[in-house]
PDB file of C-alpha atoms in Angstrom:
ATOM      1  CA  UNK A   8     106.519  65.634 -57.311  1.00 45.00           C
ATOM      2  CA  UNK A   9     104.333  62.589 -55.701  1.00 46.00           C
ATOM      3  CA  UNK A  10     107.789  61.297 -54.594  1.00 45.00           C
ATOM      4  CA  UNK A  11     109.187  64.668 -53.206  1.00 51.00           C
ATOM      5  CA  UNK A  12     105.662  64.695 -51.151  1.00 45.00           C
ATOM      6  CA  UNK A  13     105.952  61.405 -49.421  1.00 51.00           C
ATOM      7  CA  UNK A  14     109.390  62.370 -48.686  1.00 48.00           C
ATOM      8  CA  UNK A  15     108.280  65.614 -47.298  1.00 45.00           C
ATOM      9  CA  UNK A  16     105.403  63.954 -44.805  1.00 47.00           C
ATOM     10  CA  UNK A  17     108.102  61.513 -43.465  1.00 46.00           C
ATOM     11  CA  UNK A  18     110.185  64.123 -42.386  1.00 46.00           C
ATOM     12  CA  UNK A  19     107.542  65.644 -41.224  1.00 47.00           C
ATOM     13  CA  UNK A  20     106.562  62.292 -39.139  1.00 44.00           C
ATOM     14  CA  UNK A  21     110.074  62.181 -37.642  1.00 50.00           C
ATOM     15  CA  UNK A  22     110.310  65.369 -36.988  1.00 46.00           C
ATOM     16  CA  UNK A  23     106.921  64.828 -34.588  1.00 49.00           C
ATOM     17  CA  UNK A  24     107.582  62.100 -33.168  1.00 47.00           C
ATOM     18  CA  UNK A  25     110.976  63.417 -31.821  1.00 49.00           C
ATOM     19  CA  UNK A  26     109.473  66.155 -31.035  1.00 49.00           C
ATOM     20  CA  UNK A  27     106.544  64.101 -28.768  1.00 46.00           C
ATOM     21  CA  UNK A  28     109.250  62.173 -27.164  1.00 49.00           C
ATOM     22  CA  UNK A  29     111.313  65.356 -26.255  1.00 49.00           C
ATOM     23  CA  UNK A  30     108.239  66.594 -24.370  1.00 52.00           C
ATOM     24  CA  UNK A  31     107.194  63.375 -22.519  1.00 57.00           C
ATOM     25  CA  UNK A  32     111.407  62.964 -21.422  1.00 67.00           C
ATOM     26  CA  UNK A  33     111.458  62.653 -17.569  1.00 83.00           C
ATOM     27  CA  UNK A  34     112.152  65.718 -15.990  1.00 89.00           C
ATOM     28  CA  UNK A  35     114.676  65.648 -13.178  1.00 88.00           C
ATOM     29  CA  UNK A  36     113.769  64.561  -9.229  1.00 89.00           C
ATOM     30  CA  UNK A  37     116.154  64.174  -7.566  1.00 95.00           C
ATOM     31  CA  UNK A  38     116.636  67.021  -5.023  1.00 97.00           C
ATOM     32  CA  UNK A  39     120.288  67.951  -3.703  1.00 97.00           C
ATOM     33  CA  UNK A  40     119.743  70.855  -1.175  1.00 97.00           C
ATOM     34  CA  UNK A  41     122.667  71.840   1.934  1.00 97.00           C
ATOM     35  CA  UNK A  42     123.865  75.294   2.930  1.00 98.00           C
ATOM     36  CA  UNK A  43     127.672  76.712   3.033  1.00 98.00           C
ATOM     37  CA  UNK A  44     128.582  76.420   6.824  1.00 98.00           C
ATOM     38  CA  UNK A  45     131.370  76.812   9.100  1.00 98.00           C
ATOM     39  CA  UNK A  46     131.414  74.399  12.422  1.00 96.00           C
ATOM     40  CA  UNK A  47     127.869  74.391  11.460  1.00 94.00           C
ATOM     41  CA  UNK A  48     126.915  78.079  11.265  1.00 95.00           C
ATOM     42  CA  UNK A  49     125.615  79.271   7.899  1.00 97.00           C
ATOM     43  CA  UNK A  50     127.610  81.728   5.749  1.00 98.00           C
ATOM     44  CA  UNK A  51     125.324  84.670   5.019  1.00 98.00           C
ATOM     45  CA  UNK A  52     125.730  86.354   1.828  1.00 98.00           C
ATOM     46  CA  UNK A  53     123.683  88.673  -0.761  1.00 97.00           C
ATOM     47  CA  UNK A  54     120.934  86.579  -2.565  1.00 96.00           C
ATOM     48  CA  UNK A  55     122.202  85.196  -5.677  1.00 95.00           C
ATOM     49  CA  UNK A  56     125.257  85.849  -6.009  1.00 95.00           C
ATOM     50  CA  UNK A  57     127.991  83.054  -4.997  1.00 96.00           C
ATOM     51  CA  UNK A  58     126.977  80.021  -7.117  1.00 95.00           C
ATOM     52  CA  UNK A  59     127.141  76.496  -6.642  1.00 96.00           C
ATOM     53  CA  UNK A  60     128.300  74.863  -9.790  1.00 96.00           C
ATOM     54  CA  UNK A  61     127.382  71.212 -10.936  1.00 96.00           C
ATOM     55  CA  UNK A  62     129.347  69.129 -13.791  1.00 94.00           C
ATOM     56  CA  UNK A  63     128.254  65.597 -15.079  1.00 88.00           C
ATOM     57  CA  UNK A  64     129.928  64.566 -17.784  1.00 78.00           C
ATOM     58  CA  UNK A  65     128.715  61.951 -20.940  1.00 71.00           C
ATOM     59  CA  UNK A  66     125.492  63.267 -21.121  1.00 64.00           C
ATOM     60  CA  UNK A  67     126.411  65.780 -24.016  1.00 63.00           C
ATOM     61  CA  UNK A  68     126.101  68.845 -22.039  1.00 64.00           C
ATOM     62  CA  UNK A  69     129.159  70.434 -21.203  1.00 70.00           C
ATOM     63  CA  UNK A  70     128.567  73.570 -19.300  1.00 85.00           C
ATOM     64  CA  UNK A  71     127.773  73.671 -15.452  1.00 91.00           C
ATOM     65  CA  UNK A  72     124.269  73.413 -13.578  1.00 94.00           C
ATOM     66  CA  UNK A  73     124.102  76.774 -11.418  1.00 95.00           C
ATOM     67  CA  UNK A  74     122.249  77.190  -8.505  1.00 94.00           C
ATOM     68  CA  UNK A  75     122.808  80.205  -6.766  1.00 92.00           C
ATOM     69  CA  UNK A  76     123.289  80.473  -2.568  1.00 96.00           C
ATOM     70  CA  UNK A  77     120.557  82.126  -0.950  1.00 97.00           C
ATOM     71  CA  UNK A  78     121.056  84.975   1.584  1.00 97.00           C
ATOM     72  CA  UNK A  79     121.221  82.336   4.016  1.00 97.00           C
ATOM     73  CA  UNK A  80     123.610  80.348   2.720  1.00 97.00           C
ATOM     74  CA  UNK A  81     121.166  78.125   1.125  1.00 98.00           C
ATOM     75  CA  UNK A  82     120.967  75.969  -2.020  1.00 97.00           C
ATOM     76  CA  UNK A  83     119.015  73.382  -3.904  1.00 97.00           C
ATOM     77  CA  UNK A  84     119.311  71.483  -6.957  1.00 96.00           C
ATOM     78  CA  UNK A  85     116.774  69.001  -8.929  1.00 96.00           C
ATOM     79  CA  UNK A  86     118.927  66.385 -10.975  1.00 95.00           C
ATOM     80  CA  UNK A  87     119.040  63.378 -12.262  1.00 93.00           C
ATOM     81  CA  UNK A  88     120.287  60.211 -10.776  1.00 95.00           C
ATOM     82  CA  UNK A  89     124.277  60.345 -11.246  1.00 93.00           C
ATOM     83  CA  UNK A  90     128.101  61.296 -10.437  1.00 94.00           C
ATOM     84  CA  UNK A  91     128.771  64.655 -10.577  1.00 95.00           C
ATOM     85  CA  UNK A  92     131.541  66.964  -9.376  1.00 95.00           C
ATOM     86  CA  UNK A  93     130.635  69.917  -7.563  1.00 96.00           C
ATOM     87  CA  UNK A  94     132.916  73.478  -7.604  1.00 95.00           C
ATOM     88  CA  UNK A  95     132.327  76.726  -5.905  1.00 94.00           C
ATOM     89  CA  UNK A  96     134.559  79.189  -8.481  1.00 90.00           C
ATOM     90  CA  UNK A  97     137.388  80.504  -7.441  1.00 85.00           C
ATOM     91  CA  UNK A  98     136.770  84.429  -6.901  1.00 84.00           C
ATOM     92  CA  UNK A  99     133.305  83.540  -5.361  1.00 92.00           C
ATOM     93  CA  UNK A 100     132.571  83.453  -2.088  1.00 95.00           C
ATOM     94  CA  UNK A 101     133.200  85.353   1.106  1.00 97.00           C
ATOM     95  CA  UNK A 102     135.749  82.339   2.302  1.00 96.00           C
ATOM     96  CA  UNK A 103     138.085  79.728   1.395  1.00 95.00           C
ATOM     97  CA  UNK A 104     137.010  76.313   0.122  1.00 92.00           C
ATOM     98  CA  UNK A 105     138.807  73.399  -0.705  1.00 86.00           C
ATOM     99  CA  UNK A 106     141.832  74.658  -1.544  1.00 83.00           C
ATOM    100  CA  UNK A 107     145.538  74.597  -0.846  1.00 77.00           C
ATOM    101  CA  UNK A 108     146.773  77.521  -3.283  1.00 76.00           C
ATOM    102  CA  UNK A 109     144.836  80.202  -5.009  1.00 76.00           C
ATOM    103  CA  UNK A 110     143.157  77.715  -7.164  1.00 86.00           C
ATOM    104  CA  UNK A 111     139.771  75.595  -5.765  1.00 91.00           C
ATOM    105  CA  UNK A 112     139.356  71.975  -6.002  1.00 90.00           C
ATOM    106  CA  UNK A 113     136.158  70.376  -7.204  1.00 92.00           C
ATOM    107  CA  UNK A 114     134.816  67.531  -4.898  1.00 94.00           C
ATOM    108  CA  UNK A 115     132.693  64.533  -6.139  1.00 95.00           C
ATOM    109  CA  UNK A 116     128.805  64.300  -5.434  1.00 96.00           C
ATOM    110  CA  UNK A 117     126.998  61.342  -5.972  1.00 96.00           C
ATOM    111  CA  UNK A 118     122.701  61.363  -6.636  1.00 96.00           C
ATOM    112  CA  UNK A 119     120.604  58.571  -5.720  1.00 96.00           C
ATOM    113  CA  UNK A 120     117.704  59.884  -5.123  1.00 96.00           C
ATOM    114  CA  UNK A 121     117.292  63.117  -2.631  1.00 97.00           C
ATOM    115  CA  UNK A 122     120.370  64.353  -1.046  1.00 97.00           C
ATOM    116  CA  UNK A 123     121.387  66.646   1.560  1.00 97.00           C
ATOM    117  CA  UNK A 124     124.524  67.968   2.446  1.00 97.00           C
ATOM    118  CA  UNK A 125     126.181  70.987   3.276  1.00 97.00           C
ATOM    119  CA  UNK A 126     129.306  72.241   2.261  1.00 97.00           C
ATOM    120  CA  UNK A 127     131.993  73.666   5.225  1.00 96.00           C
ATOM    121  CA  UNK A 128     133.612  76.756   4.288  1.00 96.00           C
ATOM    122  CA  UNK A 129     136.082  78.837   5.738  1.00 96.00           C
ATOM    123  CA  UNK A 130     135.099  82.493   6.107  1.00 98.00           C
ATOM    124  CA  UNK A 131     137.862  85.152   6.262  1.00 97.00           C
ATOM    125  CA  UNK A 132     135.851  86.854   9.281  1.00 98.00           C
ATOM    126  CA  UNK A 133     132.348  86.258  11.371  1.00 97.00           C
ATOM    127  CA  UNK A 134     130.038  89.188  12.597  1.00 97.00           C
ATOM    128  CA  UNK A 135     128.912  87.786  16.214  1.00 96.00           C
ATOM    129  CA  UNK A 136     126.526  89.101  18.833  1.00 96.00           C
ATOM    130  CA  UNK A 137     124.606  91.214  16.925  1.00 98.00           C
ATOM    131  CA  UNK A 138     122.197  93.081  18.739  1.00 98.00           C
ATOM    132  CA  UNK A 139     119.847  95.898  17.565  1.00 98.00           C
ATOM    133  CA  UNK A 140     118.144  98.901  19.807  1.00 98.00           C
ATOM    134  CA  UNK A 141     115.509 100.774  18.243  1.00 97.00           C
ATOM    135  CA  UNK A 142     114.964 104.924  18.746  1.00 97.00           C
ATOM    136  CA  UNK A 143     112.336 106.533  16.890  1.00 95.00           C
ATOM    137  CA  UNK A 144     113.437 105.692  13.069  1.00 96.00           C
ATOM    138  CA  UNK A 145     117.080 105.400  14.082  1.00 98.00           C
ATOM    139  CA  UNK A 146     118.476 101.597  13.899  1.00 98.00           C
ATOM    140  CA  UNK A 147     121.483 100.544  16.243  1.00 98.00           C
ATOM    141  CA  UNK A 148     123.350  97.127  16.005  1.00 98.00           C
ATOM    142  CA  UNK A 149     126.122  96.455  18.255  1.00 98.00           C
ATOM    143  CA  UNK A 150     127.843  93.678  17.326  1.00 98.00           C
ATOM    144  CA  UNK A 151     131.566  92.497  17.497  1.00 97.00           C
ATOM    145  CA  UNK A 152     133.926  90.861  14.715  1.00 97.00           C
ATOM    146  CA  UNK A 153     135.851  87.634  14.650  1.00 97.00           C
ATOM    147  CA  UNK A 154     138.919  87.334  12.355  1.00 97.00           C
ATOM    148  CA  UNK A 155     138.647  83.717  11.283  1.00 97.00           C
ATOM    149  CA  UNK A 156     141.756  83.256   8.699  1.00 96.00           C
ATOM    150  CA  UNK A 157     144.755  84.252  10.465  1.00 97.00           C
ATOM    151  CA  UNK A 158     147.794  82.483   8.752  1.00 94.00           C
ATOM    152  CA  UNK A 159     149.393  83.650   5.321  1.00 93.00           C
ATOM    153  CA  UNK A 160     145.905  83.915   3.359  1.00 93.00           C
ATOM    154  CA  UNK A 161     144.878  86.263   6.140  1.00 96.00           C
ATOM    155  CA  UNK A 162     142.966  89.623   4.427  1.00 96.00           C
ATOM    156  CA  UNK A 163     142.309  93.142   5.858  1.00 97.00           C
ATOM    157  CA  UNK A 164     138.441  94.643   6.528  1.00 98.00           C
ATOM    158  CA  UNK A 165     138.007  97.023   3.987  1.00 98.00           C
ATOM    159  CA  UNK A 166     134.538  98.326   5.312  1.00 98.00           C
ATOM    160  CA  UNK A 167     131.880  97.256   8.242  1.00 98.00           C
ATOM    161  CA  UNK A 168     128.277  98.886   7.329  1.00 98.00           C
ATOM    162  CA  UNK A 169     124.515  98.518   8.898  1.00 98.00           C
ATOM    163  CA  UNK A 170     121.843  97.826   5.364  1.00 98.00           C
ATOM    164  CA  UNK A 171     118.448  98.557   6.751  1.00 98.00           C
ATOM    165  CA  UNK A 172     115.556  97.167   4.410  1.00 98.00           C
ATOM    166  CA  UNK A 173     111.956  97.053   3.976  1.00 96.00           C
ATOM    167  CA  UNK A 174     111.869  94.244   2.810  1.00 97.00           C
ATOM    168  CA  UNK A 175     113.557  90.561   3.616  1.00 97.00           C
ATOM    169  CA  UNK A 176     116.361  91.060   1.351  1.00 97.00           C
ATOM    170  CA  UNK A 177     119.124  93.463   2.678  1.00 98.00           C
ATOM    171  CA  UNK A 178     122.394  93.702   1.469  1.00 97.00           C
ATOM    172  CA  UNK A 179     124.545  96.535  -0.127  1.00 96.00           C
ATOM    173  CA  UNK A 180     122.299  96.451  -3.447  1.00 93.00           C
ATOM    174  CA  UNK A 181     121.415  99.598  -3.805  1.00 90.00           C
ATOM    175  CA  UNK A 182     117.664  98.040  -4.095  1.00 93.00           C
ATOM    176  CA  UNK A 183     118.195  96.250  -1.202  1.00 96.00           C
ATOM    177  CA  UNK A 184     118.836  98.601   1.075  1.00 97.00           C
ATOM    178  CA  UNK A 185     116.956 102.468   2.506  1.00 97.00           C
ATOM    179  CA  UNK A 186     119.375 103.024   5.406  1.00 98.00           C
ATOM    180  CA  UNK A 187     122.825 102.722   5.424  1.00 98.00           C
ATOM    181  CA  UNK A 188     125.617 103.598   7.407  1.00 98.00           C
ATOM    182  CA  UNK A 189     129.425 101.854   7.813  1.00 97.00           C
ATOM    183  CA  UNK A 190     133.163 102.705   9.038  1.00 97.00           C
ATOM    184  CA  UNK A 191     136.296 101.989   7.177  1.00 97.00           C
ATOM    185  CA  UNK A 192     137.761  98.052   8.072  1.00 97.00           C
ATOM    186  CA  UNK A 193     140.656 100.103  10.185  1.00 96.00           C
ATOM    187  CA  UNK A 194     138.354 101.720  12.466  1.00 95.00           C
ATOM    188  CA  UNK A 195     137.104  98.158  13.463  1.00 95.00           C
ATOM    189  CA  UNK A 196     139.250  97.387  16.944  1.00 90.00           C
ATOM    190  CA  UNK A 197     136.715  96.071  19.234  1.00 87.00           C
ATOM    191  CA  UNK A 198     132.692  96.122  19.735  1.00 94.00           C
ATOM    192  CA  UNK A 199     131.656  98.214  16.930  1.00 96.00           C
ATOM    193  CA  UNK A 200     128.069 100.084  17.100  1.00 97.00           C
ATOM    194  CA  UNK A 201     126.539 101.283  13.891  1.00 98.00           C
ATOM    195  CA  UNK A 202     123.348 103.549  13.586  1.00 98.00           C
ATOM    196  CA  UNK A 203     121.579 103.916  10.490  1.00 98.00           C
ATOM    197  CA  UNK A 204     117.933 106.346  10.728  1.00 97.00           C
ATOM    198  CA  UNK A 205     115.166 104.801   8.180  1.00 97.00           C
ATOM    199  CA  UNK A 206     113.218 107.208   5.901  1.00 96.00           C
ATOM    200  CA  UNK A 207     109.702 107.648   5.711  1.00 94.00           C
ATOM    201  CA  UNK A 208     108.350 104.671   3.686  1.00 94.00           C
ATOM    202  CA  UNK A 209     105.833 104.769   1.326  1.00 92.00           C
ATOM    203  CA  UNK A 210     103.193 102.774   2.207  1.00 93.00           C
ATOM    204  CA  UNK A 211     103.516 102.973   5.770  1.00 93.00           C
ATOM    205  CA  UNK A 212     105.232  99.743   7.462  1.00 95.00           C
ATOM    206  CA  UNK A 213     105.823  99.963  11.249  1.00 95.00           C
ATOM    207  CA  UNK A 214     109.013  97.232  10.808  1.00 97.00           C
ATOM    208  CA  UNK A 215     112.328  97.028   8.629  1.00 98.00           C
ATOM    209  CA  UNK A 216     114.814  93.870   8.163  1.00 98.00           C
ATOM    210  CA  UNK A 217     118.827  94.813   9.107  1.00 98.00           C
ATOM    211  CA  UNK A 218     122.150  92.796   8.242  1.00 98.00           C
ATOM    212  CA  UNK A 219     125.689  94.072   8.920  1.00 98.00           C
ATOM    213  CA  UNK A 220     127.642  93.633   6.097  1.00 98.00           C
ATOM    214  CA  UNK A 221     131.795  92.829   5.932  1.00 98.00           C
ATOM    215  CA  UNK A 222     133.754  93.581   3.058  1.00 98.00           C
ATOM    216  CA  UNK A 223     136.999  91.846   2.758  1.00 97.00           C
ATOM    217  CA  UNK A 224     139.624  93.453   1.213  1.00 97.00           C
ATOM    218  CA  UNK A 225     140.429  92.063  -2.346  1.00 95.00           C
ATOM    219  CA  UNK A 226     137.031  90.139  -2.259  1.00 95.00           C
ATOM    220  CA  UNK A 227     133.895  91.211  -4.304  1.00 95.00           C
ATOM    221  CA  UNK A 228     131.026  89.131  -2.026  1.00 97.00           C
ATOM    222  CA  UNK A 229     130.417  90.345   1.291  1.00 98.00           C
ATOM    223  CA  UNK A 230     129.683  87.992   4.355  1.00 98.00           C
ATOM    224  CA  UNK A 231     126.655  89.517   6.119  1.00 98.00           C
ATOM    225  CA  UNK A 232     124.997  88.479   9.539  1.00 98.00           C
ATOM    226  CA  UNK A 233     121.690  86.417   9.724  1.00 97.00           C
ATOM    227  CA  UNK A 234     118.382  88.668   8.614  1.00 98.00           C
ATOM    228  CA  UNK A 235     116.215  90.691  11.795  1.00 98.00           C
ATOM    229  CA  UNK A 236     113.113  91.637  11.476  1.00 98.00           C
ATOM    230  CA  UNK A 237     112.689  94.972  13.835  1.00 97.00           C
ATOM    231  CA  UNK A 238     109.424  96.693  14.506  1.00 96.00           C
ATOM    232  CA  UNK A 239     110.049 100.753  15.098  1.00 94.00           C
TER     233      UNK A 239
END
C-alpha cells in the first residue's frame, strides 16, 4: 500500500507539471490579416460564411485553422511562426480562385512574424454605382451590374434583391435583414432600381444600413455591394 501511494503522488506530480507547462505554452502572435479582392476592390459577402482555411503540417494537428471572411471581405489570423498552405474550399465563395477545373488549388503562405496580404479573386459578377434615394420609409438603390466571368465557366443571375437593416450587418439572413425586395436574374438587362419600404422599428432609429445582394445561379454565397448607412 506505501508503495502503491508513492506511485500514486508521482503520477500525480507528472500529471501537474504537464499540466503547468501546457498553460504557460506560448500562445500564437503572429498576425496574418488581407481581404479577398479583385483589381483591388474587396469582394463583399455575408459575415461568416466563406472561410479561409489554414494547413501546417508536423505539428500533430491535422485539421484546418478557419477564419471566416468578414462582410467586407476581410480576414485575420494569429499563428505561429511557419509554412503553411492556404485553401479557400471549393463550393465557397461568390468567385473563382486559383483554379483551372472545378477543383481549387491551395497556395503556400509563409509566417515570419505579421503578415499582410490579400488574396485576388475572380467574382462571377460586380454590383457598381450603387446609389440610394430616400422617401419617407421607402429605400431606393439604383445601381447597375457587371458580368465579370464571361468564357465557358460563365453562370446566369438567379436573383438581384435590396436587404435593408438596422443594424451593420445586412444580408439575406433572415436576421439580417427588415426590408427586402428583389427581381428574378432575367429581369436584370440594364440599370436596375430596387425599392424596399422599412417598418416601424422598435426602439425608434432615424437610420438603416442597405446592401444589394447577387445570387449566382448554382452558387450558395451571394456577392453583395459595400455596407450604407442611410438616415430616413
Amino acid at each position: 500500500m506505501r508503495f502503491n501511494f508513492k506511485y500514486i503522488m508521482l503520477v500525480a506530480l507528472t500529471v501537474m507539471v504537464a499540466a503547468c507547462k501546457k498553460d504557460t505554452k506560448e500562445a500564437p502572435k503572429a498576425s496574418f490579416k488581407g481581404r479577398l479582392v479583385y483589381n483591388g476592390t474587396p469582394i463583399n459577402v455575408e459575415q461568416n460564411q466563406v472561410p479561409v482555411e489554414l494547413y501546417q503540417s508536423g505539428f500533430g494537428k491535422r485539421g484546418a485553422i478557419v477564419g471566416n471572411v468578414t462582410q467586407d471581405g476581410a480576414f485575420s489570423f494569429l499563428l505561429f511562426d511557419g509554412d503553411y498552405k492556404l485553401i479557400i474550399p471549393g463550393v465557397q465563395g461568390p468567385f473563382r480562385w486559383n483554379q483551372t477545373g472545378a477543383t481549387r488549388d491551395s497556395m503556400s503562405v509563409n509566417i515570419s512574424g505579421d503578415k499582410t496580404m490579400d488574396l485576388e479573386v475572380t467574382p462571377y459578377y460586380l454590383i457598381n454605382d450603387v446609389q440610394y434615394t430616400v422617401n419617407g420609409r421607402a429605400v431606393t438603390a439604383a445601381f447597375s451590374v457587371n458580368k465579370i466571368i464571361t468564357d465557358a465557366n460563365a453562370r446566369d443571375i438567379e436573383r438581384v434583391t435590396l436587404y435593408v437593416n438596422k443594424t451593420q450587418f445586412v444580408s439575406s439572413n433572415g436576421d439580417e435583414n427588415v426590408a427586402n425586395n428583389g427581381i428574378a436574374g432575367s429581369a436584370v438587362t440594364g440599370a436596375v432600381n430596387l425599392t424596399a419600404t422599412v417598418p416601424t422599428l422598435t426602439p425608434t432609429q432615424g437610420y438603416v444600413f442597405a446592401r444589394i445582394g447577387l445570387k449566382i445561379a448554382g452558387v450558395d454565397d451571394m456577392i453583395y455591394s459595400p455596407l450604407q448607412k442611410i438616415t430616413l
